[in-house]
Coordinates of C-alpha atoms and ligand atoms in Angstrom, one line a residue:
M1 CA -49.3 33.3 -33.4
A2 CA -45.9 31.6 -34.2
G3 CA -46.0 27.9 -33.9
T4 CA -49.8 27.7 -34.5
V5 CA -51.3 25.1 -37.0
H6 CA -54.4 26.3 -38.6
V7 CA -56.4 23.7 -40.2
V8 CA -59.2 24.1 -42.8
G9 CA -60.8 20.7 -43.1
S10 CA -63.4 18.1 -42.9
L11 CA -65.5 16.5 -40.2
M12 CA -67.1 13.1 -41.0
I13 CA -69.3 10.9 -39.0
D14 CA -67.6 7.5 -39.5
R15 CA -70.0 4.6 -39.6
V16 CA -67.4 1.8 -39.2
L17 CA -68.2 -1.8 -40.4
R18 CA -65.9 -4.5 -39.2
V19 CA -65.8 -7.4 -41.9
C20 CA -63.8 -10.5 -42.4
E21 CA -62.8 -9.4 -45.9
L22 CA -63.6 -6.3 -47.8
P23 CA -66.3 -7.1 -50.4
R24 CA -65.6 -7.4 -54.0
A25 CA -67.7 -5.5 -56.6
G26 CA -71.2 -7.0 -56.7
Q27 CA -70.7 -9.0 -53.3
T28 CA -72.6 -8.5 -50.3
V29 CA -71.1 -9.4 -46.9
A30 CA -72.3 -9.2 -43.4
A31 CA -70.5 -7.0 -40.8
R32 CA -69.8 -8.2 -37.3
G33 CA -70.8 -4.8 -36.0
I34 CA -71.3 -1.3 -36.7
R35 CA -69.9 1.7 -34.6
T36 CA -70.3 5.5 -35.1
L37 CA -67.1 7.3 -34.5
P38 CA -65.6 10.9 -35.1
G39 CA -63.5 11.2 -38.2
G40 CA -62.9 13.3 -41.3
K41 CA -59.3 13.9 -42.5
G42 CA -59.3 17.4 -41.4
A43 CA -60.7 16.7 -37.9
N44 CA -58.3 13.5 -37.5
Q45 CA -55.3 15.7 -38.4
A46 CA -56.1 18.6 -36.3
A47 CA -56.5 16.2 -33.4
A48 CA -53.3 14.5 -34.2
A49 CA -51.4 17.9 -34.3
A50 CA -52.9 18.9 -31.0
L51 CA -51.9 15.6 -29.2
A52 CA -48.5 16.1 -30.6
G53 CA -48.4 19.3 -28.6
A54 CA -49.2 22.0 -31.2
R55 CA -51.5 24.9 -30.8
V56 CA -54.2 24.1 -33.3
R57 CA -57.1 26.1 -34.7
F58 CA -59.8 24.5 -36.9
C59 CA -62.3 25.7 -39.6
G60 CA -65.0 23.3 -40.8
R61 CA -68.5 22.7 -41.3
T62 CA -70.9 20.0 -40.0
G63 CA -74.5 19.5 -39.0
A64 CA -76.1 19.0 -35.7
E65 CA -75.4 15.3 -35.9
G66 CA -71.8 16.0 -36.1
R67 CA -71.6 18.2 -33.1
F68 CA -70.0 15.3 -31.1
I69 CA -66.9 15.4 -33.5
V70 CA -66.5 19.2 -32.4
D71 CA -66.7 18.2 -28.8
E72 CA -63.9 15.4 -29.3
L73 CA -61.6 18.1 -31.0
A74 CA -62.1 20.6 -28.2
A75 CA -61.5 17.8 -25.7
R76 CA -58.1 17.4 -27.4
G77 CA -57.4 21.1 -27.1
V78 CA -58.2 22.1 -30.6
D79 CA -59.6 25.7 -30.9
V80 CA -63.2 25.2 -32.6
A81 CA -64.5 28.8 -32.5
C82 CA -64.5 28.8 -36.2
V83 CA -66.5 25.4 -36.7
R84 CA -70.1 25.8 -38.0
S85 CA -72.5 23.1 -37.0
D86 CA -75.6 24.6 -38.8
D87 CA -75.7 22.5 -41.9
P88 CA -78.7 20.3 -42.6
V89 CA -76.6 17.3 -43.4
A90 CA -73.4 16.5 -41.7
G91 CA -70.6 14.9 -43.8
S92 CA -70.2 11.1 -43.1
A93 CA -68.2 8.2 -44.2
A94 CA -68.9 4.5 -44.7
V95 CA -65.8 2.8 -43.4
M96 CA -65.1 -0.9 -43.9
V97 CA -62.2 -2.5 -41.9
E98 CA -61.3 -6.2 -42.7
D99 CA -59.4 -8.5 -40.3
S100 CA -56.1 -7.7 -41.7
G101 CA -56.5 -4.0 -40.8
Q102 CA -57.0 -2.8 -44.4
N103 CA -59.8 -0.5 -45.1
A104 CA -62.1 0.8 -47.8
I105 CA -63.9 4.1 -47.4
V106 CA -66.8 6.0 -49.2
I107 CA -67.2 9.6 -48.1
A108 CA -70.4 11.7 -48.4
P109 CA -68.9 15.2 -48.1
E110 CA -72.3 17.1 -47.5
S111 CA -71.7 19.9 -45.0
N112 CA -68.0 19.8 -45.9
A113 CA -68.9 20.6 -49.6
R114 CA -70.8 23.7 -48.3
L115 CA -67.9 25.3 -46.5
E116 CA -68.0 29.0 -47.5
R117 CA -65.1 31.4 -48.7
A118 CA -66.3 34.0 -46.0
D119 CA -65.8 31.3 -43.2
I120 CA -62.2 30.6 -44.4
E121 CA -61.4 34.2 -44.9
A122 CA -62.6 35.1 -41.3
F123 CA -60.7 32.1 -39.8
L124 CA -57.5 33.0 -41.6
A125 CA -57.7 36.6 -40.7
S126 CA -55.8 36.0 -37.4
A127 CA -53.0 33.9 -39.1
A128 CA -49.7 35.6 -39.5
P129 CA -47.4 35.2 -42.4
G130 CA -45.1 32.2 -41.9
D131 CA -47.8 30.3 -39.9
L132 CA -48.6 26.8 -40.9
L133 CA -51.8 26.0 -42.7
L134 CA -53.0 22.3 -43.3
V135 CA -55.6 21.4 -45.8
Q136 CA -56.9 18.3 -47.4
N137 CA -59.2 17.5 -50.3
E138 CA -62.5 16.6 -48.5
C139 CA -63.8 20.3 -48.3
A140 CA -65.1 22.9 -50.8
Q141 CA -62.9 26.0 -51.7
L142 CA -59.6 24.2 -51.8
E143 CA -58.2 26.0 -54.8
W144 CA -59.3 29.3 -53.5
T145 CA -58.0 28.6 -50.0
L146 CA -54.5 27.7 -51.5
E147 CA -54.6 31.2 -53.5
F148 CA -55.7 33.1 -50.4
A149 CA -53.0 31.5 -48.3
A150 CA -50.3 32.2 -50.9
R151 CA -51.2 35.8 -50.8
A152 CA -51.2 35.8 -46.9
R153 CA -47.7 34.4 -47.0
L154 CA -48.8 31.2 -45.0
R155 CA -46.8 28.0 -45.2
T156 CA -49.3 25.6 -46.7
W157 CA -49.1 21.8 -46.5
L158 CA -51.6 20.0 -48.7
N159 CA -52.5 16.5 -47.9
A160 CA -53.9 15.6 -51.3
A161 CA -56.4 13.1 -50.0
P162 CA -58.6 11.7 -51.3
A163 CA -57.0 12.1 -54.9
D164 CA -59.6 12.9 -57.6
A165 CA -59.7 14.4 -61.2
A166 CA -60.0 18.0 -59.9
L167 CA -56.9 17.7 -57.7
A168 CA -54.8 16.5 -60.6
K169 CA -55.2 19.9 -62.2
L170 CA -54.6 21.9 -59.1
G171 CA -51.5 24.2 -59.0
L172 CA -49.0 23.1 -56.4
E173 CA -46.3 25.7 -57.0
T174 CA -47.0 27.9 -53.9
L175 CA -47.1 25.0 -51.5
A176 CA -44.5 24.5 -48.5
G177 CA -45.2 20.8 -48.7
L178 CA -47.3 18.1 -50.3
V179 CA -47.9 14.8 -48.5
V180 CA -49.6 11.8 -50.2
N181 CA -49.8 8.2 -49.9
E182 CA -48.8 5.8 -52.6
D183 CA -52.2 5.6 -54.3
E184 CA -52.5 9.4 -54.3
A185 CA -48.9 10.0 -55.6
H186 CA -49.8 7.5 -58.5
A187 CA -53.2 9.3 -59.2
L188 CA -51.4 12.9 -59.1
S189 CA -48.3 12.0 -61.1
G190 CA -49.2 9.0 -63.4
H191 CA -46.3 7.0 -62.0
E192 CA -47.0 3.8 -60.1
D193 CA -43.5 3.5 -58.5
P194 CA -43.7 5.8 -55.5
R195 CA -40.1 7.0 -55.8
T196 CA -40.6 8.0 -59.5
A197 CA -43.9 9.7 -58.4
L198 CA -42.1 11.5 -55.7
G199 CA -39.5 13.1 -58.2
A200 CA -42.3 14.0 -60.7
L201 CA -44.4 15.6 -58.0
A202 CA -41.5 17.7 -56.5
G203 CA -41.0 19.1 -59.9
R204 CA -44.5 20.7 -59.6
L205 CA -43.5 22.6 -56.3
T206 CA -41.4 25.7 -56.7
R207 CA -39.6 25.5 -53.2
G208 CA -41.7 23.1 -51.3
S209 CA -40.9 19.5 -50.0
V210 CA -42.9 16.3 -50.9
V211 CA -43.5 13.3 -48.7
V212 CA -45.0 10.1 -50.0
T213 CA -46.2 7.7 -47.2
L214 CA -45.7 4.0 -47.8
G215 CA -47.8 2.6 -44.9
P216 CA -45.8 -0.2 -43.2
G217 CA -43.0 0.7 -45.6
G218 CA -42.4 4.0 -43.9
A219 CA -42.0 7.0 -46.2
V220 CA -39.8 8.7 -48.9
A221 CA -39.4 12.5 -49.1
W222 CA -37.9 15.0 -51.5
V223 CA -36.2 17.8 -49.5
G224 CA -33.9 20.3 -51.1
G225 CA -33.2 18.3 -54.3
H226 CA -32.5 15.0 -52.3
M227 CA -34.5 11.9 -51.8
L228 CA -34.8 10.7 -48.1
E229 CA -35.9 7.2 -47.1
F230 CA -37.6 6.4 -43.8
R231 CA -38.1 2.9 -42.6
G232 CA -41.6 1.8 -41.4
H233 CA -42.3 0.3 -37.8
R234 CA -43.3 -3.3 -37.3
V235 CA -46.5 -3.4 -35.4
N236 CA -49.7 -5.6 -35.2
A237 CA -52.2 -3.6 -37.5
L238 CA -55.6 -3.8 -36.0
D239 CA -57.2 -1.0 -38.0
T240 CA -55.3 1.3 -40.5
V241 CA -57.9 4.0 -40.7
G242 CA -56.6 7.4 -39.7
C243 CA -53.0 6.2 -39.8
G244 CA -52.2 8.6 -42.5
D245 CA -53.8 11.5 -40.5
A246 CA -51.8 10.6 -37.5
F247 CA -48.8 10.8 -39.7
V248 CA -49.7 14.1 -41.3
G249 CA -50.9 15.8 -38.1
T250 CA -47.9 14.7 -36.0
M251 CA -45.6 15.7 -38.7
V252 CA -47.0 19.2 -39.2
A253 CA -47.0 19.7 -35.4
A254 CA -43.3 19.1 -35.4
L255 CA -42.8 21.5 -38.3
A256 CA -44.6 24.1 -36.5
E257 CA -42.3 23.7 -33.5
G258 CA -39.4 24.3 -35.9
A259 CA -38.2 20.8 -36.2
P260 CA -36.4 19.9 -39.4
L261 CA -38.4 17.9 -41.9
D262 CA -36.4 14.7 -41.4
L263 CA -37.2 14.6 -37.7
A264 CA -40.8 15.7 -38.3
I265 CA -41.2 12.7 -40.7
R266 CA -39.8 10.3 -38.1
R267 CA -42.4 11.6 -35.7
G268 CA -45.2 11.3 -38.1
N269 CA -44.1 7.8 -39.1
A270 CA -44.1 6.6 -35.5
A271 CA -47.5 8.2 -34.9
G272 CA -49.0 6.4 -38.0
A273 CA -47.6 3.0 -36.7
L274 CA -49.0 3.5 -33.2
A275 CA -52.5 4.5 -34.7
A276 CA -52.7 1.1 -36.5
M277 CA -52.7 -0.6 -33.2
R278 CA -56.0 0.9 -32.1
E279 CA -59.5 1.0 -33.6
G280 CA -61.1 4.0 -35.2
A281 CA -59.7 7.1 -36.9
L282 CA -59.7 10.0 -34.4
P283 CA -59.9 7.9 -31.3
S284 CA -56.8 5.9 -32.3
L285 CA -54.4 8.9 -32.5
P286 CA -51.4 8.8 -30.2
T287 CA -50.1 11.3 -27.7
R288 CA -46.9 13.0 -27.8
S289 CA -45.4 10.8 -25.1
A290 CA -46.5 7.7 -26.8
V291 CA -44.6 8.9 -30.0
D292 CA -41.5 9.8 -27.8
S293 CA -41.6 6.4 -26.2
L294 CA -41.7 4.4 -29.4
L295 CA -38.9 6.7 -30.9
G296 CA -36.9 6.3 -27.6
S297 CA -37.2 2.5 -27.6
L298 CA -35.4 2.5 -31.1
E299 CA -32.6 4.5 -29.9
R300 CA -31.9 2.2 -26.8
Ligands
LIG401 O1 -58.4 9.2 -43.2 C1 -59.4 8.6 -42.6 C2 -60.7 9.4 -42.7 O2 -61.0 9.4 -44.1 C3 -61.9 8.8 -41.9 O3 -62.0 9.3 -40.7 C4 -63.0 9.1 -42.9 O4 -63.9 10.0 -42.3 C5 -62.5 9.8 -44.2 O5 -62.6 11.0 -44.3

C-alpha cells in the first residue's frame, strides 16, 4: 500500500480543565469548566494525517469508555480495524489549559500500556517495505516495534513524546526520522539549546532526519548533513494542546505522498499554527484545504 501511513499509537480520553493560570506545585486552583474530548498523541497524529489527505491505518488499545475516540478516528477516514477496545481501563489524560493557551498534561496510559506484540505484528503484516510507520512514546512495546519495523524495512518516524528516562536509552539508528519539541530534544540530548540538541540527535541516526519543533518559533531540521530553519506563523493561540500532533501528522502525510522533507515541514508548521487557534487536541486539527489556504496566503 504505497502512500499509506501506519500508526501504532495511543488513544486517551482527555479531561480538559480551562484555568486562568496553570497551578504551581502545592497550589489548588478552580477550573472554569471541564470537558471530555478525544485525544492521545497517536490518535491525534493519525487524525491529522488523514485530514491532510493520507490513507491512514491505526493500531491501538482502549476500553469501552474510549470507543468514542475510535469513532472520531473513523469519522476522519482512519482505518480502525486493528483497534481493540476491550481493556478494563481506557487510557486518559488530565489536561490543563491556561488563558495564554499554554498547557500541562498528566497521562494515565492504562490500556495503552497493555498493547500487545501480537496486535502490532498482525497490524504490520499488511505493511509493505518502504511504507511509513509513525510511533510515539505513549504505548507499550515501543522498542520491540522499532526493531520489528526495521526488519520489515518500513520507514519509521518516531515522535519521541513524552520524553522519559527509558526513551533516552532507546536506539535511534534505524529511524527514517525523529521529531521532537524543544523540551524533548533537551531531555534526549542533554542540550538546552535546540540547535545544539538537533545536531547531537542527528548523530544518533544513521541515515534519518531530525526535526525539532519550536512552537510559535517554527522548527529546525537536520537533513542530509545540513540544518534548515523554518519560521513560525503568528496566530492568536487559544489552546496549544495537539499543536505538535497536528505538525507531526500533517508532515508525515506529506512525506507519504512523496513530498520533500522541507515542504512536509512547512505543511506541518502551518497545521500546528492552525490547531492553536481552536480548542481541544483532536477536534482542533485542520483540514488539508485550511493548510493550503494558510500557505497560499503567505505566497500572495
Ligand atoms: O499531544 C496532546 C495529547 O497528549 C493529548 O491529547 C493528551 O491525550 C496527551 O496524550
